Each structure stands twice: as C-alpha cells, then as structure tokens.
GROMACS .gro file of C-alpha atoms in nm:
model
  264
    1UNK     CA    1   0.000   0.000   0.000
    2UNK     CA    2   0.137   0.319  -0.109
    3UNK     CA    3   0.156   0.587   0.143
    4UNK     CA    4   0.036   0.949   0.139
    5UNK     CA    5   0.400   1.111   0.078
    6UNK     CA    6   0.477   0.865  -0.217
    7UNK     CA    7   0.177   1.016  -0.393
    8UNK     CA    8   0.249   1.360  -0.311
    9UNK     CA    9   0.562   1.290  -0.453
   10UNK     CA   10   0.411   1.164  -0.799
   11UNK     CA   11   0.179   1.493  -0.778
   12UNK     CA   12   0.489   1.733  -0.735
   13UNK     CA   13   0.644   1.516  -1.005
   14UNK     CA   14   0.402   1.525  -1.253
   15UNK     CA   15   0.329   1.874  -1.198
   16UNK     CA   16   0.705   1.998  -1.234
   17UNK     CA   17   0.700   1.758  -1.560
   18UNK     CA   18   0.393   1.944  -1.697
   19UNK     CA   19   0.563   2.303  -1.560
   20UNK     CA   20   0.873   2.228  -1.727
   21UNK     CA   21   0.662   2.130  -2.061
   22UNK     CA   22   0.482   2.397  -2.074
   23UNK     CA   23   0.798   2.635  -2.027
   24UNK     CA   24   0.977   2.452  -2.282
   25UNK     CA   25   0.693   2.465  -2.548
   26UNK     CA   26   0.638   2.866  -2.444
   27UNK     CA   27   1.014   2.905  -2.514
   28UNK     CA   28   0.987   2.688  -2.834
   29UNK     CA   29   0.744   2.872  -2.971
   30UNK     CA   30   0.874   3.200  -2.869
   31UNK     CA   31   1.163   3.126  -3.060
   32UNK     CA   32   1.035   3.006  -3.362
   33UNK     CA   33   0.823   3.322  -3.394
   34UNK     CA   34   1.099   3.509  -3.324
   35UNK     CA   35   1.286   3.358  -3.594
   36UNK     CA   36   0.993   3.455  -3.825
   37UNK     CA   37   1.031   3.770  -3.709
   38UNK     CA   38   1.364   3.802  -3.763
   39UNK     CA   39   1.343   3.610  -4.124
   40UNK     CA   40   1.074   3.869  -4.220
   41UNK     CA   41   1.307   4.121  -4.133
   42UNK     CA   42   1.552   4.021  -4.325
   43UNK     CA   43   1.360   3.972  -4.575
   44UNK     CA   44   1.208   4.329  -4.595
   45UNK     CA   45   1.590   4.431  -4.536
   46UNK     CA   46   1.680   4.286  -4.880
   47UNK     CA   47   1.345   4.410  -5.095
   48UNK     CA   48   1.441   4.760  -4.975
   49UNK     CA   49   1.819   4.671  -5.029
   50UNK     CA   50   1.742   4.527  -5.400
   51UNK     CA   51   1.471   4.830  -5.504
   52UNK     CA   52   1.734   5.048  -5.374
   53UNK     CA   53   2.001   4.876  -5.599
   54UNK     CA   54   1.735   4.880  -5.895
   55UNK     CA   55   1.639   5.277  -5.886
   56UNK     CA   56   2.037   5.306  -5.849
   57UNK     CA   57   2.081   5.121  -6.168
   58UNK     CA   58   1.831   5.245  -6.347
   59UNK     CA   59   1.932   5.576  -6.260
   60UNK     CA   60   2.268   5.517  -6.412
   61UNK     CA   61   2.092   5.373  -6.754
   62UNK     CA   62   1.908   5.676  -6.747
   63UNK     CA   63   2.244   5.898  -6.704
   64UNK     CA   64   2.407   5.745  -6.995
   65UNK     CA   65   2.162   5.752  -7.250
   66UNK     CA   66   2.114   6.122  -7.190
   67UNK     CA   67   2.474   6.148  -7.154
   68UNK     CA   68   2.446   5.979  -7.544
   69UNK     CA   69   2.150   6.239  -7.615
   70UNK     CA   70   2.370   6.535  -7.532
   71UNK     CA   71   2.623   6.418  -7.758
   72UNK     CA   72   2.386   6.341  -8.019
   73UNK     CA   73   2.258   6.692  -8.029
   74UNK     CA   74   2.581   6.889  -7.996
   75UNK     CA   75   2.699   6.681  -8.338
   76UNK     CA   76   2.371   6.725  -8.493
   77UNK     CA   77   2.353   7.086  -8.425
   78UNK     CA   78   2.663   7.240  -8.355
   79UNK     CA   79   2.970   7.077  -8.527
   80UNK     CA   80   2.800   6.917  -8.832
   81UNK     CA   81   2.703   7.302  -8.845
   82UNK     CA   82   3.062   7.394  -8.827
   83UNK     CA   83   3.198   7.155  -9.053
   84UNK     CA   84   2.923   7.256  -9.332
   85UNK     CA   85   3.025   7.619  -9.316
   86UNK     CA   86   3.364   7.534  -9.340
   87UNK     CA   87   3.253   7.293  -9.662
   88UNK     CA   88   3.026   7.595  -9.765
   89UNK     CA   89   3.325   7.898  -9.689
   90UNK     CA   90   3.627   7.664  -9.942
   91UNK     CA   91   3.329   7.610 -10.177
   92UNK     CA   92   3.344   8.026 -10.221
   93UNK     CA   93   3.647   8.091 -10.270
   94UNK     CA   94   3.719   8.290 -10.604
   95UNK     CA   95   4.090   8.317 -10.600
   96UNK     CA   96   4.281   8.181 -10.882
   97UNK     CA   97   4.478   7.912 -10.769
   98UNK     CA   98   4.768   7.637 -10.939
   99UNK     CA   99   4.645   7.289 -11.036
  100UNK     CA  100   4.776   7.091 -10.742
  101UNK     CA  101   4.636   7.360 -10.442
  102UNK     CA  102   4.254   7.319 -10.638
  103UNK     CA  103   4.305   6.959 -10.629
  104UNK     CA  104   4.405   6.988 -10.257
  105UNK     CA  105   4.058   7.204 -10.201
  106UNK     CA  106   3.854   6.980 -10.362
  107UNK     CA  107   4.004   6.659 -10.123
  108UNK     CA  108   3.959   6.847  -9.819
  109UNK     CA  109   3.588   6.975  -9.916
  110UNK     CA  110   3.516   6.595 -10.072
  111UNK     CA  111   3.687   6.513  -9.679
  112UNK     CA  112   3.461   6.701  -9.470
  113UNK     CA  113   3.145   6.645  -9.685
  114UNK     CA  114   3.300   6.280  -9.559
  115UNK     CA  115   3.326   6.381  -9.207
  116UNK     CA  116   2.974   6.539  -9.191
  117UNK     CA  117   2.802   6.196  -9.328
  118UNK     CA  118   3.005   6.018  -9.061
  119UNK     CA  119   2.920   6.264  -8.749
  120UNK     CA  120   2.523   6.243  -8.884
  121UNK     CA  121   2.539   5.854  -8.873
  122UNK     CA  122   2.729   5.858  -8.546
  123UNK     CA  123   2.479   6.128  -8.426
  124UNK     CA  124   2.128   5.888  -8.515
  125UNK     CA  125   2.273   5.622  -8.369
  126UNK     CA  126   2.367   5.788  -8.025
  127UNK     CA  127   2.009   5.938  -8.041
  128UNK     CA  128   1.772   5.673  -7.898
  129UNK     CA  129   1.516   5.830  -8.148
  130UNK     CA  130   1.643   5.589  -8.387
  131UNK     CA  131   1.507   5.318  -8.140
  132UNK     CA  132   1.201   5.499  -8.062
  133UNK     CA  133   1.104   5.564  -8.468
  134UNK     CA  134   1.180   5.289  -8.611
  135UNK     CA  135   1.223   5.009  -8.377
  136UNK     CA  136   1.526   4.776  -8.255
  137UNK     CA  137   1.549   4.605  -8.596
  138UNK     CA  138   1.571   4.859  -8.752
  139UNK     CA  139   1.776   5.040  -8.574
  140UNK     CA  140   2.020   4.740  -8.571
  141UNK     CA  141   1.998   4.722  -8.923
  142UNK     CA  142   2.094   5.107  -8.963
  143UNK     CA  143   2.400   5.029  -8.719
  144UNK     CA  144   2.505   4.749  -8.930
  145UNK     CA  145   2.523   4.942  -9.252
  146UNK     CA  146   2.682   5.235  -9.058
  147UNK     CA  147   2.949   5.035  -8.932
  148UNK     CA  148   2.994   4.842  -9.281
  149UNK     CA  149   3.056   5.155  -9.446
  150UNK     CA  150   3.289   5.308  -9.194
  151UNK     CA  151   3.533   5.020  -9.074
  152UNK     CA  152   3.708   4.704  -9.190
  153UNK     CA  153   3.481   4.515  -8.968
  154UNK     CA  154   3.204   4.286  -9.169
  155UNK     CA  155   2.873   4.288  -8.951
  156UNK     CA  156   2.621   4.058  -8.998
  157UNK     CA  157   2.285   4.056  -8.847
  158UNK     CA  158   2.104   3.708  -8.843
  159UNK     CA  159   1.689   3.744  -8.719
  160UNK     CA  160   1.523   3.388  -8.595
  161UNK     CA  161   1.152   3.354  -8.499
  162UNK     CA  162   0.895   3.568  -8.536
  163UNK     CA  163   0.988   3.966  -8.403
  164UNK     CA  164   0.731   4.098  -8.094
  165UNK     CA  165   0.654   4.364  -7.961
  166UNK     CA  166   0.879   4.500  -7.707
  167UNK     CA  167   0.898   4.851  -7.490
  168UNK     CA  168   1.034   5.094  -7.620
  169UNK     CA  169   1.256   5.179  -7.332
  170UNK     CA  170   1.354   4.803  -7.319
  171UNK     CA  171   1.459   4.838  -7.699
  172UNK     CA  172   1.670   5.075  -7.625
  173UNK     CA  173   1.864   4.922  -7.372
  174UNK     CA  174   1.869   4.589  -7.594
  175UNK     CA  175   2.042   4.812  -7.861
  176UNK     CA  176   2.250   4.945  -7.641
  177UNK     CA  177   2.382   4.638  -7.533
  178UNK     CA  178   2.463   4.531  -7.856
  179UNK     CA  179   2.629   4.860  -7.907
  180UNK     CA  180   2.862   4.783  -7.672
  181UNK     CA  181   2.957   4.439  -7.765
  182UNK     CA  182   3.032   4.619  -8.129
  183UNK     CA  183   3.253   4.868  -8.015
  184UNK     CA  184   3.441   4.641  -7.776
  185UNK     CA  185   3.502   4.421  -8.057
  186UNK     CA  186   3.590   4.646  -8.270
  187UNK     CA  187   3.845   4.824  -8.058
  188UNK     CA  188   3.999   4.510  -7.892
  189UNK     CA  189   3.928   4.200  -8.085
  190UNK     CA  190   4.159   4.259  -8.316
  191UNK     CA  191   3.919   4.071  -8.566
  192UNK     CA  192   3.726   4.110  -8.852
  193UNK     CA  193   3.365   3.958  -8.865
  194UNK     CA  194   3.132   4.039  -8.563
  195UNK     CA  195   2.771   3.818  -8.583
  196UNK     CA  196   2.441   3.917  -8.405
  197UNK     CA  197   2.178   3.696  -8.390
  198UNK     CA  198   1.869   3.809  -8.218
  199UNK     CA  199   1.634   3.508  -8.133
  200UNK     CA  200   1.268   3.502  -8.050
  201UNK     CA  201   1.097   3.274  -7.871
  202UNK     CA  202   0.747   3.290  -7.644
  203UNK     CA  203   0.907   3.399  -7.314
  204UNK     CA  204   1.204   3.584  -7.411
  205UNK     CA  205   1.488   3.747  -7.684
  206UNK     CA  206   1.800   3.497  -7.683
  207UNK     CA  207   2.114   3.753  -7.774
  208UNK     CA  208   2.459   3.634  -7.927
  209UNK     CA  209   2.685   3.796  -8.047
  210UNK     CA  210   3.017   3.637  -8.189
  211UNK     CA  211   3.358   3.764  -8.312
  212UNK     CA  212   3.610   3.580  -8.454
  213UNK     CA  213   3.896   3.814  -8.259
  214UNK     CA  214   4.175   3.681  -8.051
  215UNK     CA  215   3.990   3.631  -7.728
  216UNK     CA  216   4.055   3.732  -7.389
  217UNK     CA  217   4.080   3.609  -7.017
  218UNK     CA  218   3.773   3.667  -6.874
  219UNK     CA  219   3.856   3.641  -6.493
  220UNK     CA  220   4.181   3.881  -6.607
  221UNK     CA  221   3.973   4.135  -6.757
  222UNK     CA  222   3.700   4.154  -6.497
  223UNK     CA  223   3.912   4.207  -6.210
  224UNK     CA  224   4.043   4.503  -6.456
  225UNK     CA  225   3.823   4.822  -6.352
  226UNK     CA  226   3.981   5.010  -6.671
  227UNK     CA  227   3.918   4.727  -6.944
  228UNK     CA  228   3.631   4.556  -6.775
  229UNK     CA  229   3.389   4.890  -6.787
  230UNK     CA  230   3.217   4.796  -7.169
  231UNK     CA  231   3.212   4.447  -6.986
  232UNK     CA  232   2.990   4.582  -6.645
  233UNK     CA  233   2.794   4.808  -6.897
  234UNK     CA  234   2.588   4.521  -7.052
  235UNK     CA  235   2.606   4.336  -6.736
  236UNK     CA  236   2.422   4.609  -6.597
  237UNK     CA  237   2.229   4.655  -6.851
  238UNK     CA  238   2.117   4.280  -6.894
  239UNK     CA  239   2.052   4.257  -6.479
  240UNK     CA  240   1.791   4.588  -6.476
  241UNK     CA  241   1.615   4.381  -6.727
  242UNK     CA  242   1.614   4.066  -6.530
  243UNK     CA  243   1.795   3.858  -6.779
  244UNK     CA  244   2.120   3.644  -6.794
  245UNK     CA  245   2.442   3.722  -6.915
  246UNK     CA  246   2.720   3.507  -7.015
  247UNK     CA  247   3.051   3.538  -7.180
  248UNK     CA  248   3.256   3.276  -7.310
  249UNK     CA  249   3.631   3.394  -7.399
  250UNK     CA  250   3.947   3.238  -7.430
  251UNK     CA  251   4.263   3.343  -7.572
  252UNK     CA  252   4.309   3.292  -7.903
  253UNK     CA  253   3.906   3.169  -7.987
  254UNK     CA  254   3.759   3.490  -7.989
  255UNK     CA  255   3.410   3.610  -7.803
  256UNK     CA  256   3.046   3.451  -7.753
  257UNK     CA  257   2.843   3.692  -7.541
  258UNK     CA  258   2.545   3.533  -7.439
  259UNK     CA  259   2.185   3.728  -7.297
  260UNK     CA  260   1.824   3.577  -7.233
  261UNK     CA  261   1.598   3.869  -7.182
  262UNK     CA  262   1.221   3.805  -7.103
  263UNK     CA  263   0.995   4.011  -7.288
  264UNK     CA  264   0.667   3.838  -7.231
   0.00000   0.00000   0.00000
C-alpha cells in the first residue's frame, strides 16, 4: 500500500514535468516566432536593399543615355554646323589658284562632306530616337550598314523567330547592349567579322553575339576596372532587365556573349 507522501511525490512530479513542458513549449514557440520575425526582417531588409540597388541602376541607364543624347545633339547641331560652313566657306572661294592647291581644295571639301556623313550617322545612332522611330530592328539594321561603311569590320545581323513587340525603353537598352559588344570588338578583338543573332521565342529574346577576334581572359579582364567597364555596362544593362548574361572567352578563340531577356 502506497503511502500518502509517495503520492504527493508523484503529484509534485508530474506537476514539475507538466511546468517544465509547458515552459519549454512557451520558449519553443517563442523562438520560432521570433525567428519569423527576424526572417521577415531580413527579408524586408533585402526588398528595400534590391529596389534600392534597382532605382540606383536604373538611374545610371538613365544617365548614360542622356549622356548619349547630349552628344547626339551637340553633333547634330553644332559641329556638323561647323563643318558645313567650313565645306560651304572653301566652296566660295574665287581666287585663282595652281592645279595641285585646287586639287588639294577639292580633297579636303570631298573630306569634310565625308566627315559630316560620318558625325550624322554617329549622331542617329547615339540618339535613342532611332530606337524609338523605327524600332530595334531597324535600328540594328541602320548600325550594321553604318558600321559596314565606316570600318574594316564585316557585320552581320542574323533574325530567328517571329519579331514581338517589345517597350520601347527596353529596346533601347537591348540596342545598347549590342552597341557595346560592337565597339568592344571592334576596338579590342583585333578581328574582322562580328555576328548578331537576335532570337525570338514565347518567353524571351535569346542575344549572341560572336567575333572571330583573338579572345581574352575573362577572370583577367574583370578584375580590370579600366578594361572591364564595356564588360559591367551590358552586365548592368542585362541585370535591370532581369535577364542572364554570359561570356565565353578564351585566348586565341575569340568572343560569344550570351543574354536571355524576357519580354513576355
């Protein structure tokens, strides 16, 4: 027979056993809401942190394609203007001069008229009206055939799937991108065909672009603030439009850049 102090015992014993449950589970749960707490924190920490990031980079699109506007008007309507007085002012001249110094008047008038086709090409395709008017295509198309005409580089632009529509202010920053790979190439490639094929599929535009240069190492050049700049460009460029970029480079095997861009 069990006696009155064993069962008091079993009482206090189940009764700390319940306490100490009960404490536990309080502190359990406390915690685990506090982690929420502290999870949704963190997670309102990096919306705020990326939309930050975001209006920064846009921001900086927005800088350097008025930055490309500026320039676009000052050769549109203040050197071009220069250069065709100049054109105009050697075109007056009445003063009899030998054989050789006409000749020499002619070449330089024949080299700025030249000069001013040149500046007006470079000038539309700075201006992101060319992208607004006429769309990217177009506008790619225009770049091609300015770029033809005015370097030893052959440019070829290859079009698969059916074109859609796309923003306007994405179109821009597409061509832009493109822009970049074009000048890099033709400034460091050291090669002589560059290939842009623009592909278009239901969720997105697949980019490449391809030169047959001598290459480069990529891990080299990024960690390069000078020579990696054109690089970050269409990095940045590619990221505000929530896209991928890749670039596949070696020495000697010239350049695949690589960008998915949704546009659905």
């Amino acid at each position: 027979m069990q006696t009155p102090g064993y069962e008091i015992i079993i009482v206090a014993l189940l009764v700390c056993t319940i306490g100490a449950t009960t404490l536990v589970s309080f502190a359990v749960m406390f915690l685990y809401r506090h982690k929420l707490i502290l999870l949704d924190h963190w997670k309102t920490i990096e919306k705020i942190k990326q939309f930050n990031e975001s209006r920064l980079l846009k921001s900086q699109i927005e800088i350097q394609e008025q930055t490309f506007q500026n320039i676009s008007r000052e050769i549109h309507d203040n050197i071009n203007q220069i250069l065709t007085l100049a054109k105009f002012h050697l075109r007056s001249l009445n003063v009899d001069y030998e054989e050789n110094e006409c000749k020499l008047i002619e070449s330089s008038i024949e080299l700025i008229g030249e000069a001013i086709n040149d500046l007006t090409d470079i000038s539309r395709s700075l201006s992101s009206d060319l992208i607004r008017n006429n769309g990217l295509i177009k506008a790619l198309e225009f770049e091609v055939d300015r770029v033809n005409n005015s370097t030893k580089f052959e440019v070829k632009l290859e079009i698969w799937g059916n074109s859609r529509f796309i923003e306007a202010e994405t179109e821009i920053i597409i061509f832009r991108i493109i822009q970049e790979a074009l000048s890099n190439a033709i400034r460091h490639s050291n090669g002589n065909v560059f290939l842009i094929m623009l592909k278009f599929t239901n969720n997105d535009l697949q980019l490449e672009m391809l030169d047959n240069g001598v290459g480069f190492d990529f891990t080299k050049i990024r960690n390069e603030s000078t020579n990696s700049s054109g690089l970050n460009n269409m990095f940045k460029r590619v990221e505000f439009l929530n896209g991928e970029f890749i670039i596949d480079s070696n020495i000697g095997n010239g350049t695949l850049i690589k960008a998915s861009i949704p546009i659905c």
